[in-house]
Amino acid sequence: MHFEKIITSALCLVLMSSVTWAQESSESSYYDESSCDNEHFYCDFDDPSMFYRCMDGVFHSFKCPSGLHFSVSSQTCDWPHKADCSGSDDHLQETGGSKSGHEQAPHGGGEHGSEDHGSSHSSPEESGHSESEHSGSSGSSSSGHSNGGHSASASISKHDLSGDEYWLSKAGGVGKPWWRPSGVSPGQWQDSVKNPPFQPHVPSEPKEGGESESSGGESEKSSTKKSSAPKAKSGSEPAESRSNSANLQSNEGDCDPSSCQLPSCYCPGTAIPRGLSASSVPQMVMLTFDDEVSGAFYGYYQRLFRPGRYNPNGCPVRGCMYVSGSGTEYDLVYPLYAMGNEIASHTISHKFPHTWWSTASYQDFYDESTGMRENLISRAGLPKEAIKGFRVPFLQLGSDNMYSALYDAGFHYDTSMFTGSEQETGDPIWPFTLDYTPSNVYCQHGPCPHKQYPGMWEIPVQRWFGMDGHSCAMPDGCSATGDAEETLEYLKSNFRRFYHSNRAPFGIFIHARWFHTEHNLDGLDRFIDYLLTIDDVYIVTPSQVLEWMKNPTPLSSIRSFGPWSCHGGATD
């Protein structure tokens, strides 16, 4: 009997060793970069909210928004009761994963661990806070096998749930994926992400290859060679017929409203265009994101701009991405544009340190701004006329070198100039043209321009105030909030300063990395829901704001205002 126990124990040890060895061997081959199929997705058996994507032969880990699990069959984050990470061969083949049904991607830690979410460089503009949060938003089971035993038609009480739990559960009961439009199969959506259904814009003139080096020894390929400023053109002030900036003069006197009139000129200040009353002005809200467009951030945009979110005129809410070259996955840019979002230039390199931009040459700014535009045209398939705006990295102005380059390059507007009252009670500033040299009241962080740039618009970056009363240039730069409810109140308090005064356009200019602190995403998502309950608030792009500035239209006629039509927007 004693001998049999010894034999049994030995066999168990051998069996356990074999299983461990097989698992390690399997994982070893799975983690091998040579077996990493590019663009394929893999689920995580331990954490249903995590998934992995193979990009350029390397595994990158991502985390679903709160309350969602990764679905193998749909290749997206989906309702927990619909998600499945069973590890079966069929599911993994649908995902494009390993043929072995029991292999999983690395969980946590490592170069691409869950804390990094596949992000690249960080900007000093950011708040830098990385607190974790969970404000009643999990709503998830601890297992990936959560599709059984949960009825989609189960009764849901709002009193039992809070925050995102309620809208996730309510919408989940309808059976519709959390963001994908109806009538689109998982395969069709995945194809649209990899190969957007569009005819790429072909530039009228062939472009020669070239490179623009980024900081830290990295380089970002550009589709265009460095070029000199265009020759002087005769004509009026529109971007396509401007004079060369070398012919521009300084105009340091106060802007004269009698001679500076819409649609081509507007003086800086707090006055509402055309003398409209505040109550007759639509409150415009701009939601913009700086830096790269990558798989690490794409899910955030899908959540915020999901189908079903409409302005009072019935058209989808829209945002803007100021895209930099380093880290951008160009195949993800066009789908955002096709949803109706604006895409603009944020330079190729996003060079460090920030002081470099204050002394950069005219040619530096010209190459950086137009080079990024050319990349968006040739590599993302955007039409040139759609890329109208620019924002400089770190909001670090470069005086006339910067503005002359943008003017000569034909950009319609810049949105880098920091301004705003130092008191929370002060009225905000309306967008203005650079026909006159702005004073330090409107350009508070130089070096500021000294020349006049007729017809070129400036959408100012206005001061925000944190919950502690301290100010910042961008929302993600103020003191951190403690939970989603506090983030929501932080956004509301700054919004009220605009809505209850002169209703100048309210800008939420942030970096997607702000959402690495999960409750910031939850708070902004709930803030958008709050805005959509107000019938005179419109979430529009910066270019749509400027179209309104050129033709101020009261609320009584805004539903038929052409530039805010539904053309190009996402639909259910």
XYZ file of C-alpha atoms in Angstrom:
572
model
C 0.000 0.000 0.000
C 2.817 2.355 0.900
C 4.548 1.497 -2.373
C 1.342 2.201 -4.351
C 1.027 5.639 -2.723
C 4.602 6.430 -3.719
C 3.915 5.365 -7.325
C 0.678 7.386 -7.427
C 2.413 10.477 -6.066
C 5.216 10.113 -8.572
C 2.761 9.801 -11.462
C 0.926 12.923 -10.281
C 4.176 14.858 -10.142
C 5.109 13.696 -13.640
C 1.655 14.613 -14.956
C 1.769 18.054 -13.323
C 5.248 18.628 -14.698
C 4.095 17.609 -18.171
C 1.118 19.985 -18.052
C 3.318 22.827 -16.814
C 5.933 22.091 -19.448
C 3.290 21.906 -22.175
C 1.770 25.199 -21.078
C 5.150 26.915 -20.895
C 6.155 25.441 -24.232
C 2.877 26.510 -25.791
C 3.109 30.024 -24.390
C 6.734 30.283 -25.414
C 5.861 29.592 -29.034
C 2.823 31.857 -28.787
C 4.874 34.755 -27.453
C 7.440 34.272 -30.171
C 7.225 37.343 -32.382
C 7.513 35.106 -35.439
C 4.130 33.580 -34.536
C 2.479 36.959 -33.908
C 0.103 37.480 -36.827
C -0.023 41.162 -37.664
C -3.343 42.933 -36.953
C -4.802 39.874 -35.190
C -6.558 40.041 -31.820
C -6.208 37.750 -28.789
C -8.259 37.607 -25.607
C -7.002 37.273 -22.043
C -8.393 34.295 -20.111
C -7.640 35.831 -16.709
C -9.083 39.322 -17.229
C -12.093 39.485 -19.583
C -11.724 43.248 -19.963
C -8.235 42.896 -21.476
C -7.221 41.896 -24.983
C -4.111 41.899 -27.148
C -3.376 42.981 -30.674
C -0.385 42.046 -32.754
C 1.123 45.113 -34.375
C 4.402 45.043 -36.271
C 5.225 41.645 -34.803
C 4.793 42.770 -31.194
C 1.940 42.099 -28.760
C 0.249 45.226 -27.414
C -2.195 45.000 -24.523
C -5.383 47.036 -24.300
C -8.208 47.373 -21.811
C -11.895 47.714 -22.618
C -13.856 50.675 -21.228
C -15.382 50.012 -17.834
C -18.207 47.500 -17.833
C -17.237 45.874 -21.156
C -15.494 42.592 -21.982
C -13.535 41.622 -25.063
C -15.581 39.525 -27.478
C -13.673 37.013 -29.592
C -16.480 36.602 -32.109
C -17.001 40.314 -32.759
C -13.345 41.328 -32.236
C -14.450 44.293 -30.117
C -15.311 45.224 -26.562
C -18.921 44.191 -26.037
C -21.573 43.498 -23.403
C -20.364 40.989 -20.784
C -23.259 38.611 -21.479
C -22.322 38.551 -25.180
C -18.540 38.388 -24.828
C -16.776 35.029 -25.006
C -13.156 34.117 -24.402
C -13.645 30.359 -24.194
C -10.401 29.499 -25.924
C -12.064 27.244 -28.482
C -10.414 26.746 -31.834
C -13.402 28.263 -33.646
C -13.335 31.462 -31.648
C -9.610 31.892 -31.950
C -9.760 31.308 -35.684
C -12.458 33.985 -35.953
C -10.183 36.351 -34.112
C -7.228 35.481 -36.258
C -5.346 34.102 -33.298
C -3.278 31.005 -32.697
C -4.746 27.690 -33.832
C -4.066 26.271 -30.417
C -7.148 26.827 -28.340
C -5.381 27.080 -24.999
C -2.718 29.643 -25.562
C -3.056 33.173 -24.306
C -1.207 36.421 -24.669
C 0.966 37.703 -21.794
C -1.019 39.187 -18.931
C 0.208 42.365 -17.270
C 3.762 43.588 -16.837
C 6.342 43.589 -19.578
C 7.018 46.193 -22.191
C 3.412 46.250 -23.319
C 1.709 45.626 -20.005
C -1.741 46.816 -19.210
C -0.550 49.972 -17.499
C 0.967 51.284 -20.711
C -1.964 50.484 -23.006
C 0.427 50.604 -25.901
C 1.068 54.314 -25.542
C 4.092 56.148 -26.819
C 5.682 59.392 -25.628
C 4.067 61.550 -22.963
C 3.665 65.278 -23.288
C 4.476 67.845 -20.599
C 1.091 69.397 -21.489
C -0.578 66.464 -19.798
C -1.555 66.372 -16.182
C 0.548 63.263 -15.692
C -1.817 61.813 -13.091
C -2.362 58.069 -13.149
C -4.756 57.323 -10.338
C -7.050 54.342 -10.762
C -10.765 54.565 -10.203
C -13.877 52.516 -10.143
C -16.992 54.520 -9.536
C -19.757 52.010 -9.897
C -18.746 51.125 -13.411
C -17.576 47.568 -13.500
C -20.776 45.693 -14.080
C -18.548 42.830 -15.228
C -18.185 39.261 -14.184
C -14.778 37.984 -13.292
C -14.856 35.406 -16.022
C -14.770 35.613 -19.754
C -17.540 32.991 -19.848
C -20.247 35.453 -18.983
C -22.686 34.909 -21.796
C -24.631 32.225 -20.056
C -27.259 32.750 -17.428
C -27.714 36.448 -18.172
C -30.908 37.369 -19.971
C -30.654 40.290 -22.371
C -34.208 41.157 -21.518
C -33.692 41.079 -17.752
C -35.311 43.887 -15.801
C -32.828 46.610 -14.884
C -33.404 49.082 -12.098
C -31.665 52.450 -12.296
C -31.582 52.534 -8.505
C -29.476 49.365 -8.435
C -26.838 50.721 -10.791
C -24.802 53.876 -11.074
C -22.732 55.692 -13.670
C -21.930 53.727 -16.796
C -23.420 50.520 -15.372
C -26.908 51.797 -16.134
C -26.488 52.863 -19.746
C -24.302 49.841 -20.525
C -26.871 47.444 -19.072
C -29.841 49.252 -20.609
C -28.319 49.352 -24.084
C -27.021 45.817 -23.662
C -30.579 44.641 -23.114
C -31.400 45.797 -26.631
C -28.705 43.455 -27.898
C -26.843 46.070 -29.925
C -23.039 46.348 -29.656
C -22.019 49.311 -27.589
C -20.794 51.414 -30.486
C -21.072 49.606 -33.818
C -23.853 50.825 -36.178
C -26.679 48.377 -36.830
C -26.610 46.340 -40.015
C -22.812 45.943 -39.944
C -21.391 42.497 -39.266
C -18.211 42.006 -37.187
C -16.338 41.000 -40.327
C -17.443 44.106 -42.200
C -16.408 46.361 -39.335
C -13.021 44.708 -38.960
C -12.428 45.069 -42.679
C -13.366 48.732 -42.468
C -10.755 49.252 -39.769
C -8.024 47.469 -41.711
C -9.026 48.686 -45.157
C -11.480 51.589 -44.990
C -14.102 51.462 -47.775
C -12.989 54.589 -49.563
C -11.159 55.636 -52.660
C -7.899 57.170 -51.404
C -7.332 60.744 -52.405
C -4.636 60.904 -55.074
C -2.597 64.123 -55.030
C -2.627 65.937 -58.365
C 1.154 66.120 -58.376
C 3.525 63.228 -57.629
C 5.276 63.448 -54.282
C 8.857 62.472 -53.651
C 9.874 60.531 -50.573
C 11.650 62.078 -47.677
C 12.043 61.932 -43.938
C 11.661 64.293 -41.067
C 13.508 63.304 -37.950
C 11.754 63.294 -34.627
C 13.251 63.714 -31.201
C 15.023 60.882 -29.442
C 16.633 59.614 -32.620
C 13.316 58.363 -34.064
C 12.195 59.177 -37.580
C 8.784 59.441 -39.151
C 8.524 58.895 -42.869
C 6.949 61.697 -44.794
C 5.388 61.497 -48.189
C 6.807 64.809 -49.258
C 10.214 66.355 -49.536
C 11.089 69.515 -47.686
C 9.928 72.454 -49.702
C 10.359 76.154 -49.670
C 7.562 78.646 -49.156
C 5.300 79.218 -52.162
C 5.897 82.180 -54.394
C 3.834 85.293 -53.849
C 0.309 85.214 -55.242
C -1.940 88.085 -56.028
C -5.532 88.061 -54.880
C -7.763 88.338 -51.838
C -7.434 86.947 -48.356
C -8.763 83.349 -48.632
C -6.125 80.681 -47.991
C -6.014 79.556 -51.600
C -5.202 83.071 -52.871
C -3.098 84.722 -50.173
C -0.122 86.963 -50.621
C 3.243 85.695 -49.475
C 3.885 86.399 -45.787
C 7.059 88.289 -46.689
C 4.803 91.075 -47.956
C 2.817 91.371 -44.724
C 3.208 94.311 -42.381
C 2.795 94.840 -38.668
C -0.456 96.380 -37.520
C -0.100 97.002 -33.806
C -3.011 99.379 -33.393
C -6.275 98.350 -31.813
C -8.556 96.357 -34.072
C -11.247 98.590 -35.547
C -14.631 96.776 -35.742
C -15.858 99.263 -38.351
C -13.200 98.135 -40.825
C -12.726 94.560 -39.576
C -16.011 92.887 -40.450
C -17.298 89.392 -41.030
C -17.031 87.100 -42.845
C -13.306 87.669 -43.432
C -12.295 89.668 -40.347
C -13.234 89.725 -36.661
C -11.646 91.607 -33.774
C -10.536 89.713 -30.649
C -12.705 90.202 -27.598
C -15.768 89.066 -25.696
C -18.398 90.657 -27.968
C -20.897 88.276 -29.562
C -20.742 88.399 -33.399
C -23.317 90.549 -35.172
C -24.654 91.786 -31.843
C -26.741 88.666 -31.194
C -28.104 88.170 -27.704
C -26.573 85.352 -25.672
C -29.904 83.550 -25.431
C -30.151 83.370 -29.235
C -26.642 81.933 -29.704
C -26.098 78.168 -29.916
C -23.537 77.089 -27.328
C -20.823 75.456 -29.406
C -18.653 72.792 -27.759
C -15.413 71.570 -29.347
C -13.979 68.212 -28.246
C -10.430 67.784 -29.579
C -7.511 65.412 -29.026
C -3.793 66.034 -29.532
C -1.001 63.669 -30.642
C -0.998 60.266 -32.349
C -3.974 58.221 -33.481
C -3.216 54.657 -32.433
C -4.868 51.420 -31.412
C -4.212 52.347 -27.797
C -6.658 55.251 -28.034
C -9.027 54.200 -30.812
C -11.539 52.576 -28.480
C -11.874 55.813 -26.526
C -12.946 57.660 -29.663
C -15.379 54.882 -30.569
C -17.018 55.220 -27.191
C -17.238 59.005 -27.128
C -18.474 59.355 -30.720
C -20.626 56.242 -30.780
C -23.735 56.131 -32.990
C -26.864 57.435 -31.341
C -25.365 60.681 -30.064
C -26.987 63.559 -31.905
C -27.063 67.331 -31.732
C -30.470 69.056 -31.552
C -30.569 69.276 -35.371
C -30.439 65.475 -35.592
C -26.834 65.292 -36.806
C -24.057 63.338 -35.043
C -21.764 64.950 -32.506
C -18.275 65.479 -33.900
C -14.769 66.126 -32.652
C -11.312 66.881 -34.015
C -7.970 65.072 -33.862
C -4.771 67.141 -34.098
C -2.563 64.348 -35.354
C 1.204 64.095 -34.931
C 3.306 61.653 -36.912
C 5.159 59.740 -34.228
C 3.133 56.684 -33.238
C 0.208 57.276 -35.592
C -1.369 54.246 -37.275
C -2.615 55.837 -40.465
C -5.143 53.110 -41.258
C -7.103 54.235 -38.174
C -7.320 57.889 -39.222
C -9.743 57.642 -42.126
C -12.481 55.796 -40.182
C -12.500 58.701 -37.705
C -12.750 61.176 -40.570
C -15.536 59.128 -42.190
C -17.529 59.404 -38.953
C -17.567 63.170 -39.460
C -14.648 64.112 -37.221
C -12.182 66.759 -38.332
C -8.515 65.842 -38.799
C -5.818 68.524 -38.468
C -2.026 68.877 -38.296
C -0.032 68.671 -35.062
C 3.423 68.375 -36.730
C 5.344 65.289 -37.802
C 7.865 65.014 -34.987
C 6.329 66.602 -31.859
C 9.917 67.419 -30.905
C 11.187 67.713 -27.356
C 11.984 69.887 -25.474
C 9.060 72.271 -25.785
C 11.426 75.253 -25.967
C 12.623 74.040 -29.383
C 9.384 75.319 -30.909
C 9.863 78.839 -29.555
C 13.024 79.270 -31.635
C 12.231 76.991 -34.592
C 12.834 78.533 -38.005
C 10.256 79.398 -40.629
C 11.384 76.368 -42.648
C 11.069 74.107 -39.588
C 7.448 75.126 -39.086
C 6.677 74.883 -42.785
C 8.119 71.377 -43.054
C 6.522 70.157 -39.830
C 3.019 71.469 -40.562
C 2.822 70.673 -44.266
C 4.725 67.406 -43.873
C 2.080 66.119 -41.485
C -0.627 67.293 -43.834
C 0.993 65.429 -46.713
C 1.197 62.269 -44.593
C -2.509 62.512 -43.835
C -3.196 62.891 -47.555
C -0.945 60.128 -48.894
C -1.008 57.625 -46.023
C -4.488 58.102 -44.555
C -6.312 59.023 -47.764
C -7.687 62.383 -46.623
C -8.422 65.116 -49.178
C -6.173 68.147 -48.797
C -9.081 70.565 -48.468
C -10.273 68.727 -45.348
C -7.080 69.499 -43.394
C -7.647 73.102 -42.389
C -6.211 73.570 -38.909
C -3.015 73.398 -36.881
C -1.996 73.218 -33.247
C 1.631 73.510 -32.171
C 3.039 70.958 -29.682
C 2.972 72.072 -26.044
C 1.068 75.222 -27.134
C 4.535 76.719 -27.565
C 4.180 79.532 -30.079
C 7.007 80.358 -32.446
C 6.196 84.003 -33.183
C 6.114 85.055 -36.841
C 8.172 82.073 -37.987
C 5.243 79.868 -37.042
C 2.397 82.054 -38.267
C 4.127 83.006 -41.525
C 4.678 79.322 -42.310
C 1.039 78.462 -41.589
C -0.150 81.440 -43.628
C 1.991 80.525 -46.631
C 1.019 76.855 -46.334
C -2.651 77.784 -46.676
C -3.923 76.702 -43.271
C -7.266 78.300 -42.458
C -6.757 78.527 -38.707
C -4.459 77.966 -35.758
C -5.567 76.955 -32.282
C -2.479 77.341 -30.111
C -2.778 80.815 -28.581
C -3.416 80.747 -24.833
C -5.742 83.354 -23.352
C -8.581 83.834 -20.900
C -9.492 85.790 -17.802
C -7.489 85.060 -14.672
C -10.750 85.217 -12.743
C -13.466 82.589 -13.057
C -16.011 85.389 -13.374
C -14.513 86.857 -16.568
C -16.203 86.416 -19.950
C -14.455 84.086 -22.431
C -12.931 85.187 -25.745
C -14.494 84.563 -29.147
C -12.411 83.270 -32.098
C -10.817 86.107 -34.065
C -8.751 86.763 -37.156
C -5.122 87.853 -37.152
C -5.676 90.968 -39.280
C -4.302 92.927 -36.306
C -1.472 92.026 -33.968
C -3.069 90.519 -30.837
C -2.152 92.178 -27.546
C -0.875 90.256 -24.535
C -4.464 90.095 -23.299
C -5.209 87.631 -26.085
C -1.755 86.107 -26.488
C -0.599 85.349 -22.959
C 2.129 82.808 -23.688
C 4.607 83.871 -26.352
C 6.569 84.479 -28.348
C 3.533 86.033 -30.014
C 3.210 87.149 -33.646
C 3.944 90.756 -34.624
C 2.746 90.751 -38.226
C -0.815 90.793 -39.500
C -2.206 87.692 -41.232
C -5.402 88.806 -43.001
C -8.206 86.270 -43.018
C -6.367 83.673 -40.918
C -8.371 82.625 -37.858
C -7.259 81.968 -34.309
C -9.360 79.701 -32.078
C -7.925 80.568 -28.662
C -7.043 77.995 -26.024
C -8.845 79.362 -22.985
C -7.918 79.068 -19.342
C -9.531 76.275 -17.312
C -10.028 76.222 -13.554
C -9.592 73.076 -11.483
C -11.746 72.059 -8.545
C -9.098 73.591 -6.269
C -9.346 76.968 -8.047
C -5.958 76.741 -9.764
C -5.902 77.357 -13.513
C -4.441 75.414 -16.424
C -4.297 75.666 -20.214
C -5.937 72.332 -20.995
C -8.386 70.226 -18.957
C -5.873 67.424 -18.414
C -3.406 69.910 -16.925
C -5.405 70.905 -13.845
C -5.288 69.081 -10.521
C -6.554 65.512 -10.670
C -10.112 64.594 -9.799
C -10.895 61.766 -7.405
C -13.663 59.945 -9.252
C -16.019 60.136 -12.229
C -18.522 62.276 -10.344
C -15.854 64.865 -9.549
C -14.628 64.817 -13.165
C -18.199 65.422 -14.318
C -18.585 68.391 -11.971
C -15.174 69.746 -13.061
C -16.325 69.737 -16.692
C -19.713 71.220 -15.825
C -18.269 74.080 -13.766
C -16.034 75.217 -16.635
C -18.850 74.804 -19.150
C -21.148 77.041 -17.073
C -18.662 79.940 -17.357
C -19.335 79.973 -21.091
C -22.987 78.982 -21.196
C -24.093 81.534 -18.604
C -22.068 84.436 -20.046
C -21.506 85.274 -23.723
C -21.627 81.698 -25.021
C -18.254 81.840 -26.758
C -17.296 78.397 -28.128
C -16.300 76.068 -25.280
C -13.193 74.000 -26.020
C -12.376 70.679 -24.351
C -8.838 70.300 -25.692
C -7.220 67.178 -24.231
C -4.894 64.220 -24.815
C -6.326 60.706 -25.002
C -3.775 59.629 -22.386
C -5.949 61.447 -19.856
C -8.241 58.429 -20.119
C -5.595 56.099 -18.717
C -7.160 57.249 -15.463
C -10.408 55.467 -16.160
C -12.750 57.747 -14.275
C -11.762 60.649 -16.560
C -13.234 58.751 -19.512
C -16.341 57.901 -17.503
C -16.724 61.526 -16.426
C -16.362 62.938 -19.948
C -18.731 60.322 -21.332
C -21.378 61.320 -18.796
C -20.690 64.999 -19.512
C -21.506 64.456 -23.189
C -24.767 62.812 -22.148
C -25.459 65.878 -19.995
C -24.791 68.265 -22.901
C -27.147 66.333 -25.149
C -30.009 67.074 -22.764
C -29.652 70.834 -23.437
C -31.480 71.845 -26.607
C -29.266 74.811 -27.497
C -25.889 73.043 -27.179
C -24.087 71.691 -30.256
C -20.929 69.534 -30.195
C -19.186 70.528 -33.423
C -15.725 70.674 -34.986
C -13.449 73.742 -34.910
C -14.019 74.269 -38.638
C -17.778 74.207 -38.065
C -17.313 76.836 -35.354
C -15.523 79.077 -37.845
C -18.266 78.571 -40.433
C -20.706 79.884 -37.841
C -18.377 82.812 -37.078
C -18.399 83.798 -40.751
C -22.184 83.643 -40.828
C -23.577 84.022 -37.285
C -26.903 82.210 -37.262
C -29.386 82.443 -34.388
C -30.963 79.414 -32.761
C -34.218 80.089 -34.573
C -32.523 79.204 -37.893
C -29.700 76.922 -36.774
C -31.379 73.635 -37.703
C -31.130 74.592 -41.373
C -27.563 75.951 -41.108
C -25.766 74.212 -43.981
C -22.243 73.782 -42.520
C -23.737 71.882 -39.566
C -25.662 69.451 -41.744
C -25.438 65.678 -41.348
C -23.338 65.155 -44.473
C -20.420 62.883 -43.624
C -21.664 62.020 -40.143
C -22.123 58.574 -38.638
C -25.607 57.131 -38.685
C -27.351 54.302 -36.882
